[in-house]
Coordinates of C-alpha atoms and ligand atoms in Angstrom, one line a residue:
G731 CA 209.0 -51.2 52.0
G732 CA 207.5 -54.2 49.5
N733 CA 207.8 -53.2 46.0
A734 CA 207.7 -56.8 43.4
M735 CA 209.6 -54.1 40.5
W736 CA 212.4 -52.3 43.1
G737 CA 211.9 -53.1 46.4
G738 CA 215.5 -53.8 46.4
R739 CA 216.5 -49.8 46.6
F740 CA 213.6 -48.7 49.1
S741 CA 212.4 -49.5 52.1
A742 CA 209.5 -47.8 52.7
S743 CA 206.5 -48.4 52.1
P744 CA 205.2 -45.1 49.0
S745 CA 202.4 -42.2 51.4
A746 CA 199.0 -42.8 50.3
L747 CA 199.3 -39.5 49.1
M748 CA 202.4 -40.3 46.8
E749 CA 200.0 -43.7 45.8
A750 CA 196.8 -41.9 45.1
I751 CA 198.6 -39.0 43.0
N752 CA 200.2 -41.6 41.5
V753 CA 198.1 -44.2 40.9
S754 CA 197.0 -44.6 36.9
I755 CA 194.7 -48.4 37.2
G756 CA 191.6 -47.4 37.6
F757 CA 192.0 -46.4 33.5
D758 CA 195.0 -47.4 32.3
K759 CA 193.7 -50.9 32.6
R760 CA 191.7 -50.3 29.0
L761 CA 194.6 -50.7 27.7
A762 CA 195.4 -54.3 29.3
G763 CA 194.8 -55.7 25.9
E764 CA 197.9 -53.9 24.0
D765 CA 200.0 -54.3 26.6
I766 CA 199.7 -57.9 26.5
A767 CA 200.2 -58.1 22.7
G768 CA 202.9 -55.9 22.9
S769 CA 204.6 -58.1 25.8
L770 CA 203.5 -61.1 23.7
A771 CA 205.6 -59.5 21.0
H772 CA 208.5 -58.6 23.2
S773 CA 209.3 -62.3 24.4
D774 CA 208.9 -63.9 21.1
M775 CA 212.0 -61.8 19.9
L776 CA 213.6 -62.3 23.2
A777 CA 213.6 -65.7 23.1
A778 CA 214.5 -65.6 18.9
T779 CA 217.7 -63.8 19.4
G780 CA 218.9 -65.7 22.4
I781 CA 218.4 -63.0 25.0
I782 CA 215.7 -65.9 26.3
T783 CA 215.4 -69.6 26.4
E784 CA 212.9 -70.7 24.6
A785 CA 211.2 -72.2 27.6
D786 CA 211.3 -68.9 29.0
R787 CA 209.1 -67.6 26.3
D788 CA 207.2 -70.7 25.9
A789 CA 205.7 -69.8 29.6
I790 CA 205.6 -66.1 29.5
H791 CA 203.1 -67.0 26.9
L792 CA 200.4 -68.9 28.4
G793 CA 201.4 -66.8 31.6
L794 CA 200.1 -63.2 29.3
E795 CA 196.8 -65.7 27.9
A796 CA 195.9 -66.7 31.2
V797 CA 195.9 -63.1 32.2
R798 CA 194.0 -62.3 28.9
G799 CA 191.4 -64.7 30.3
E800 CA 191.1 -63.8 33.5
I801 CA 190.8 -59.6 32.5
A802 CA 188.1 -60.3 30.4
E803 CA 186.4 -62.8 32.4
G804 CA 186.4 -60.5 34.5
R805 CA 188.8 -62.4 37.3
F806 CA 191.6 -60.6 36.9
T807 CA 192.5 -58.5 40.9
F808 CA 193.7 -54.7 39.7
S809 CA 195.3 -53.6 42.2
T810 CA 196.1 -49.5 43.2
A811 CA 199.5 -50.6 44.9
L812 CA 200.6 -52.0 41.4
E813 CA 200.2 -48.6 40.1
D814 CA 199.8 -49.1 36.5
I815 CA 198.2 -52.3 34.4
H816 CA 202.1 -52.8 33.1
M817 CA 203.0 -54.2 36.7
N818 CA 199.5 -55.7 37.0
V819 CA 200.3 -57.9 34.8
E820 CA 203.9 -58.5 35.3
A821 CA 202.8 -59.2 38.6
R822 CA 200.3 -61.4 38.0
L823 CA 201.9 -63.5 34.9
R824 CA 205.1 -64.2 38.4
E825 CA 202.0 -65.8 40.1
I826 CA 201.2 -67.8 37.1
A827 CA 205.0 -68.5 35.0
G828 CA 207.5 -68.5 37.9
P829 CA 210.6 -67.2 37.4
A830 CA 210.8 -66.5 33.9
A831 CA 208.1 -63.2 33.7
G832 CA 211.4 -61.6 35.5
R833 CA 213.0 -61.8 32.2
L834 CA 210.2 -60.7 29.9
H835 CA 211.4 -56.8 31.4
T836 CA 215.0 -57.8 29.9
A837 CA 216.0 -54.8 27.2
R838 CA 212.6 -53.6 27.9
S839 CA 211.9 -50.3 30.4
R840 CA 207.6 -49.5 31.2
N841 CA 208.5 -45.8 28.9
D842 CA 209.2 -48.3 25.4
Q843 CA 206.1 -50.1 27.0
V844 CA 203.8 -47.5 27.5
A845 CA 204.6 -45.6 24.3
T846 CA 204.1 -49.2 22.8
D847 CA 200.6 -49.8 24.2
I848 CA 199.4 -46.3 23.3
R849 CA 199.7 -46.9 19.6
L850 CA 198.8 -49.6 19.2
F851 CA 195.0 -48.4 20.8
V852 CA 195.1 -44.6 18.7
R853 CA 196.0 -46.9 15.8
D854 CA 192.9 -49.2 16.8
A855 CA 191.1 -45.7 17.1
H856 CA 192.0 -44.5 13.6
D857 CA 190.5 -47.6 11.7
R858 CA 187.4 -47.0 14.0
A859 CA 187.0 -43.2 13.5
E860 CA 187.3 -44.2 9.8
A861 CA 185.1 -46.7 9.7
G862 CA 182.3 -43.9 11.7
F863 CA 183.4 -41.5 9.3
T864 CA 182.3 -43.4 6.3
A865 CA 179.0 -44.9 8.3
L866 CA 177.9 -41.1 8.3
M867 CA 179.4 -40.3 5.0
R868 CA 177.0 -43.1 3.6
A869 CA 173.7 -41.5 6.1
L870 CA 174.4 -38.6 4.7
L871 CA 175.1 -40.3 1.0
T872 CA 171.8 -41.9 1.4
Q873 CA 169.3 -38.8 2.4
A874 CA 171.1 -36.1 -0.4
E875 CA 170.2 -38.9 -3.0
R876 CA 166.6 -38.7 -1.8
H877 CA 166.4 -34.8 -1.6
V878 CA 168.8 -34.0 -4.5
A879 CA 165.7 -31.8 -5.9
T880 CA 164.7 -30.8 -2.8
V881 CA 164.8 -27.8 -2.2
M882 CA 165.4 -24.8 0.5
P883 CA 166.5 -21.6 1.7
G884 CA 171.0 -21.4 1.4
F885 CA 171.3 -18.7 4.2
T886 CA 174.3 -16.5 4.7
H887 CA 174.1 -14.1 7.8
L888 CA 171.1 -17.1 9.2
Q889 CA 168.8 -14.5 6.3
S890 CA 167.5 -16.1 3.9
A891 CA 170.0 -15.7 0.4
Q892 CA 169.9 -17.8 -2.5
P893 CA 167.1 -20.9 -2.5
V894 CA 169.6 -24.8 -2.7
T895 CA 168.5 -28.1 -2.6
F896 CA 168.4 -30.2 0.8
G897 CA 170.7 -32.6 -0.8
H898 CA 173.5 -30.2 -2.1
H899 CA 173.4 -28.4 1.7
L900 CA 173.8 -32.4 3.1
M901 CA 176.0 -33.6 0.8
A902 CA 178.5 -29.9 2.2
Y903 CA 178.6 -32.1 5.1
V904 CA 180.0 -35.1 3.3
E905 CA 182.6 -33.0 1.1
M906 CA 184.1 -31.7 5.6
I907 CA 183.8 -35.4 7.0
G908 CA 185.5 -36.5 4.6
R909 CA 188.5 -34.9 4.3
D910 CA 187.8 -35.5 8.5
R911 CA 188.7 -39.2 7.4
S912 CA 191.5 -38.8 4.4
R913 CA 192.6 -36.5 7.4
M914 CA 192.4 -39.4 10.1
R915 CA 193.5 -42.1 6.9
D916 CA 197.2 -39.6 6.4
S917 CA 197.6 -38.9 11.1
R918 CA 197.6 -43.2 11.2
K919 CA 200.1 -43.3 8.6
R920 CA 202.3 -41.0 10.2
L921 CA 202.1 -42.9 13.9
N922 CA 201.8 -46.5 12.7
E923 CA 206.5 -46.3 13.8
C924 CA 207.7 -49.2 16.8
P925 CA 208.7 -48.1 19.5
L926 CA 208.6 -50.9 21.1
G927 CA 212.7 -51.4 22.3
A928 CA 213.5 -48.5 22.6
A929 CA 213.8 -49.2 26.1
A930 CA 213.9 -46.6 28.7
L931 CA 215.4 -44.0 27.0
A932 CA 218.6 -44.9 25.1
G933 CA 218.3 -48.1 23.5
T934 CA 219.8 -51.1 24.9
S935 CA 223.1 -52.9 24.8
F936 CA 221.4 -56.6 24.4
P937 CA 220.7 -58.0 20.7
I938 CA 216.7 -56.9 20.0
D939 CA 215.6 -57.4 16.8
R940 CA 213.2 -54.0 17.4
H941 CA 212.3 -55.1 12.9
M942 CA 210.5 -57.8 14.3
T943 CA 208.7 -57.0 17.0
A944 CA 207.9 -53.4 14.9
K945 CA 207.0 -56.7 12.1
A946 CA 205.1 -58.5 14.8
L947 CA 203.3 -55.5 16.1
G948 CA 201.7 -54.3 13.0
F949 CA 203.7 -51.7 12.9
D950 CA 205.7 -49.9 9.3
G951 CA 209.2 -50.4 11.4
P952 CA 210.7 -49.3 14.3
T953 CA 211.4 -45.6 15.4
R954 CA 214.2 -44.3 14.0
N955 CA 215.5 -43.0 17.4
S956 CA 214.9 -44.0 20.8
L957 CA 215.0 -40.7 22.8
D958 CA 211.8 -39.3 20.5
S959 CA 210.3 -42.7 20.5
V960 CA 209.7 -42.5 24.1
S961 CA 209.1 -39.2 24.8
D962 CA 206.6 -38.5 22.3
R963 CA 203.0 -38.1 22.3
D964 CA 202.4 -36.4 18.9
S965 CA 200.5 -38.8 17.2
L966 CA 198.1 -38.8 20.4
L967 CA 197.9 -35.1 19.9
E968 CA 197.1 -35.5 15.8
Y969 CA 194.3 -38.2 16.6
M970 CA 192.8 -35.1 19.0
T971 CA 192.8 -33.0 16.3
V972 CA 191.5 -34.3 13.9
A973 CA 188.5 -35.4 15.5
S974 CA 188.8 -31.7 17.5
I975 CA 187.9 -30.3 13.8
A976 CA 185.7 -34.0 13.1
A977 CA 183.5 -31.6 16.1
V978 CA 183.8 -28.5 15.3
H979 CA 181.6 -30.2 11.7
L980 CA 179.9 -32.6 14.1
S981 CA 178.4 -29.6 15.7
R982 CA 178.0 -27.2 13.4
L983 CA 175.2 -30.0 12.0
A984 CA 173.9 -30.9 15.7
E985 CA 173.3 -27.4 15.3
E986 CA 171.4 -27.6 12.4
L987 CA 169.1 -29.6 13.1
V988 CA 168.4 -28.3 16.2
V989 CA 167.9 -24.8 13.8
W990 CA 165.3 -27.0 11.6
M991 CA 163.9 -29.1 13.9
T992 CA 161.8 -26.4 15.7
P993 CA 158.9 -24.8 15.0
Q994 CA 159.2 -21.8 13.6
F995 CA 161.4 -23.8 11.1
A996 CA 160.4 -27.1 10.5
F997 CA 162.3 -28.3 7.8
V998 CA 162.2 -31.5 9.4
R999 CA 162.2 -34.2 12.1
L1000 CA 163.4 -36.8 14.1
S1001 CA 160.9 -39.7 15.4
D1002 CA 160.5 -41.1 18.2
R1003 CA 163.8 -42.8 18.8
W1004 CA 165.6 -40.0 18.3
T1005 CA 163.4 -37.4 20.7
T1006 CA 163.2 -36.2 24.5
G1007 CA 159.9 -35.2 25.9
S1008 CA 159.5 -32.6 28.8
S1009 CA 157.6 -33.9 32.1
I1010 CA 155.9 -30.1 32.8
M1011 CA 155.4 -29.3 29.0
P1012 CA 153.3 -32.2 27.0
Q1013 CA 153.8 -31.1 23.5
K1014 CA 157.3 -31.0 23.7
K1015 CA 159.6 -32.8 21.5
N1016 CA 163.2 -32.1 21.8
P1017 CA 166.3 -33.1 20.2
D1018 CA 168.5 -34.1 23.0
A1019 CA 170.7 -35.6 20.9
A1020 CA 171.7 -33.3 18.2
E1021 CA 172.5 -30.5 21.6
L1022 CA 174.5 -33.4 23.5
V1023 CA 176.7 -33.9 20.0
R1024 CA 176.9 -30.4 19.9
A1025 CA 178.2 -30.0 23.1
K1026 CA 180.8 -32.8 23.6
T1027 CA 183.0 -30.9 20.9
G1028 CA 183.5 -29.4 24.2
R1029 CA 185.4 -32.7 25.6
I1030 CA 186.6 -33.3 22.8
F1031 CA 188.7 -29.5 22.4
G1032 CA 189.0 -29.8 26.4
A1033 CA 191.2 -33.1 26.0
L1034 CA 193.2 -31.8 22.7
M1035 CA 193.8 -28.9 25.1
G1036 CA 194.4 -30.5 28.6
L1037 CA 197.2 -32.3 26.4
L1038 CA 198.9 -29.8 24.5
T1039 CA 199.1 -28.1 27.6
V1040 CA 200.7 -30.9 29.7
M1041 CA 203.1 -31.9 26.5
K1042 CA 204.1 -28.4 26.7
G1043 CA 207.5 -27.6 27.8
L1044 CA 208.5 -31.5 28.7
P1045 CA 212.3 -32.1 28.8
L1046 CA 213.2 -35.3 27.2
A1047 CA 213.2 -37.9 27.7
Y1048 CA 209.6 -39.5 30.0
S1049 CA 208.5 -37.5 33.3
K1050 CA 205.3 -39.0 34.9
D1051 CA 203.4 -36.4 32.8
M1052 CA 202.9 -38.0 30.1
Q1053 CA 201.0 -40.4 32.8
E1054 CA 197.7 -38.0 32.2
D1055 CA 197.7 -39.0 28.7
K1056 CA 195.6 -41.3 28.5
E1057 CA 192.3 -40.2 30.0
R1058 CA 192.2 -37.5 28.1
L1059 CA 192.7 -39.8 24.8
F1060 CA 190.3 -42.1 25.2
D1061 CA 187.4 -39.8 26.8
A1062 CA 188.2 -38.3 22.9
V1063 CA 187.6 -41.2 21.7
D1064 CA 184.9 -42.4 23.3
T1065 CA 183.1 -39.2 22.6
L1066 CA 184.0 -39.2 19.5
E1067 CA 183.1 -42.3 18.6
L1068 CA 179.4 -42.0 20.3
S1069 CA 178.9 -39.2 18.4
L1070 CA 179.5 -40.2 15.4
A1071 CA 177.1 -42.9 15.4
A1072 CA 174.6 -40.5 17.4
M1073 CA 174.7 -38.3 13.8
A1074 CA 174.4 -41.0 11.4
G1075 CA 171.4 -42.4 13.5
M1076 CA 170.4 -39.2 13.4
I1077 CA 170.3 -38.7 10.1
E1078 CA 169.2 -42.2 9.1
D1079 CA 166.3 -41.2 10.9
L1080 CA 164.9 -38.0 9.5
S1081 CA 161.8 -36.8 7.8
V1082 CA 161.7 -33.7 5.7
N1083 CA 158.9 -31.7 5.3
E1084 CA 159.6 -30.4 1.5
R1085 CA 156.4 -28.5 2.0
R1086 CA 157.8 -25.8 4.9
M1087 CA 160.8 -26.1 2.9
A1088 CA 159.9 -25.6 -0.2
A1089 CA 157.8 -22.0 1.0
A1090 CA 160.7 -21.0 3.6
A1091 CA 163.0 -21.3 0.0
G1092 CA 161.1 -18.6 -2.1
A1093 CA 161.0 -16.4 1.5
G1094 CA 162.7 -13.1 2.2
F1095 CA 163.0 -12.5 -1.7
A1096 CA 165.5 -15.0 -1.7
T1097 CA 165.1 -15.7 -6.1
A1098 CA 166.5 -11.8 -5.6
T1099 CA 169.9 -12.6 -7.7
D1100 CA 168.0 -14.7 -9.9
L1101 CA 166.6 -11.3 -10.8
A1102 CA 169.7 -9.5 -11.1
D1103 CA 171.4 -12.1 -13.2
W1104 CA 168.1 -11.5 -15.9
L1105 CA 168.7 -8.1 -15.8
V1106 CA 172.2 -8.3 -17.1
R1107 CA 171.8 -11.4 -19.4
T1108 CA 169.1 -10.5 -21.5
L1109 CA 169.2 -6.7 -21.2
D1110 CA 172.9 -6.6 -20.9
M1111 CA 173.2 -4.4 -18.1
P1112 CA 175.4 -3.5 -16.4
F1113 CA 175.5 -6.1 -13.0
R1114 CA 176.4 -3.2 -10.4
D1115 CA 173.5 -1.3 -12.6
A1116 CA 171.1 -4.8 -12.1
H1117 CA 171.7 -4.6 -7.9
H1118 CA 170.4 -1.4 -8.0
V1119 CA 166.7 -2.2 -9.2
T1120 CA 166.8 -5.4 -8.4
G1121 CA 167.6 -3.9 -5.1
R1122 CA 164.1 -1.2 -5.9
L1123 CA 162.3 -3.7 -7.3
V1124 CA 162.8 -5.8 -3.8
A1125 CA 161.0 -2.8 -2.4
E1126 CA 158.1 -2.0 -4.3
A1127 CA 157.6 -6.2 -3.4
E1128 CA 158.0 -5.0 0.4
R1129 CA 156.0 -2.1 -0.2
Q1130 CA 153.1 -4.7 -1.2
G1131 CA 153.6 -6.8 0.9
V1132 CA 154.2 -9.9 -1.7
D1133 CA 157.6 -12.4 -3.5
L1134 CA 158.8 -11.1 -6.4
E1135 CA 157.3 -13.3 -8.1
D1136 CA 154.1 -12.3 -7.3
L1137 CA 154.3 -9.0 -7.7
P1138 CA 152.3 -7.3 -11.3
L1139 CA 154.4 -7.0 -14.9
N1140 CA 153.1 -2.9 -14.5
A1141 CA 155.7 -2.6 -11.2
F1142 CA 158.5 -4.1 -12.9
K1143 CA 158.2 -1.5 -15.7
A1144 CA 157.3 1.3 -13.7
V1145 CA 161.2 0.6 -12.5
E1146 CA 162.5 -0.3 -16.2
P1147 CA 160.9 -0.3 -19.2
R1148 CA 162.6 -3.3 -20.6
I1149 CA 161.5 -6.1 -18.9
T1150 CA 159.4 -8.1 -20.1
E1151 CA 157.1 -11.0 -18.7
A1152 CA 160.1 -13.5 -19.0
V1153 CA 160.9 -12.7 -15.8
Y1154 CA 159.2 -15.1 -14.0
D1155 CA 160.3 -17.7 -15.7
V1156 CA 163.9 -17.0 -12.9
L1157 CA 161.6 -15.9 -10.4
G1158 CA 160.3 -19.5 -9.5
V1159 CA 163.0 -21.3 -6.3
D1160 CA 162.9 -24.5 -9.1
N1161 CA 164.4 -22.9 -12.1
S1162 CA 166.8 -20.4 -9.6
V1163 CA 168.3 -23.9 -8.2
K1164 CA 168.4 -25.7 -11.8
S1165 CA 170.2 -22.7 -13.4
R1166 CA 172.7 -22.9 -10.5
T1167 CA 174.4 -25.3 -13.1
S1168 CA 178.2 -24.4 -12.8
F1169 CA 180.1 -27.3 -11.3
G1170 CA 180.1 -27.7 -7.4
G1171 CA 176.9 -25.5 -7.6
T1172 CA 173.6 -26.1 -6.3
A1173 CA 171.9 -27.4 -9.9
P1174 CA 170.2 -31.1 -9.2
A1175 CA 172.4 -32.4 -11.9
C1176 CA 175.1 -31.1 -10.3
V1177 CA 174.5 -32.1 -6.7
A1178 CA 173.3 -35.8 -8.2
E1179 CA 177.0 -35.8 -10.1
Q1180 CA 178.2 -35.1 -6.6
I1181 CA 176.7 -37.9 -5.0
A1182 CA 178.1 -40.0 -7.6
W1183 CA 181.5 -39.5 -7.4
W1184 CA 181.2 -39.6 -3.6
K1185 CA 179.7 -43.0 -3.7
S1186 CA 182.9 -44.3 -5.5
K1187 CA 185.1 -43.1 -3.3
L1188 CA 183.5 -44.8 -0.3
Ligands
LIG662 N1 202.2 -46.0 33.7 C1 203.3 -44.6 33.0 C2 202.5 -43.8 31.6 O1 201.1 -44.0 32.3 C3 203.8 -45.8 33.1 C4 205.4 -45.2 32.6 C5 206.3 -45.0 33.6 N2 207.7 -44.6 33.6 C6 208.7 -44.7 34.6 N3 209.7 -44.7 34.1 N4 207.6 -44.6 34.9 O2 203.2 -43.5 32.2

């Protein structure tokens, strides 16, 4: 039973299956940097409080830097017998630094150690996500500026509803991604407390200085309750929740790209850099990246549901169940970052078929509401009556097989004699969008205001 960490109590080695189910080094080696940072701060504090000597601290520091170098250069041998990253680093430290290494784990447990490592990891992930959100917002803003006045159909039920501008449509996503970024900033504030020093669960009798380690690791302060510190994973759950909501937004935009790219819509094009061909159908240009962004939402939701399920019903304090947090977290982080970057790349790459969009914007009697509004304004008709009159005019246009703007004036007059030539002004899509000047509306002037507001927030 030669376990270096707990060999005193044990006389036999674990069964191969025990090792197989217990091992985490295959994935938690990704926390090596965080683990070493935590150990550097901890040993500094142990020396400052007189718990270990300065000489031991120095030996530990030198050793940890050597381990960091070996890992960075790919010279480190990760051992599955040593279970996890914490014991792998410490075992190698012992080989390099000798007996001083044995003092590093004073007043510490792997429970507060791992809690600290993942908080450092998820904090960096928050910062990268924020940068990813900002980059996507910038790409959307650039396209929106180009297309403040580009008219397209606005949809409800995926049926032509009222004309909008493409810039307005893109700015809707800037709002969503802006809220995702703000949620990410919020949860970062909550997570920035340091669990280190909670030890196994109850704190420690050594005179440690948790404020010192918290400060050294860039936290606002130490966590207040040692039991909570080693039991809680909600900072990870919160990241995944925010990531899931963001993934919903990304998937909706991805879906719209897929639809807009179809030859039937042909609203937008992606260049060869962002499409793939077919091995059999020579005409194809497929939006695979958009489809994958749409699909990867499932990974992020899955990670969240997976960890929620792991945490549900766990008694305080630490249980090994919590080791299952990492693969979920890493997958959510990697997936969100890749999806954000791919989406920003596609939005930058996008070219718009303005002619197709404008033609589609006018189809499907999309200015019927403008007509009804005109009847209210010009003839002082109650809106309900105007709706009815417009409905009859749409039916008549449909019967004649023409758009509203091509319906002859006598056909208008047959339904409502007071209608004049002036009605044609509101039936064109450009006038329609220009007229929608209510705050937040689709008029180019309003969209320009939205763009200016967000530019000042980037
Ligand atoms: N590998 C473990 C994890 O990821 C580290 C903590 C182990 N603690 C323990 N008491 N066995 O959760």
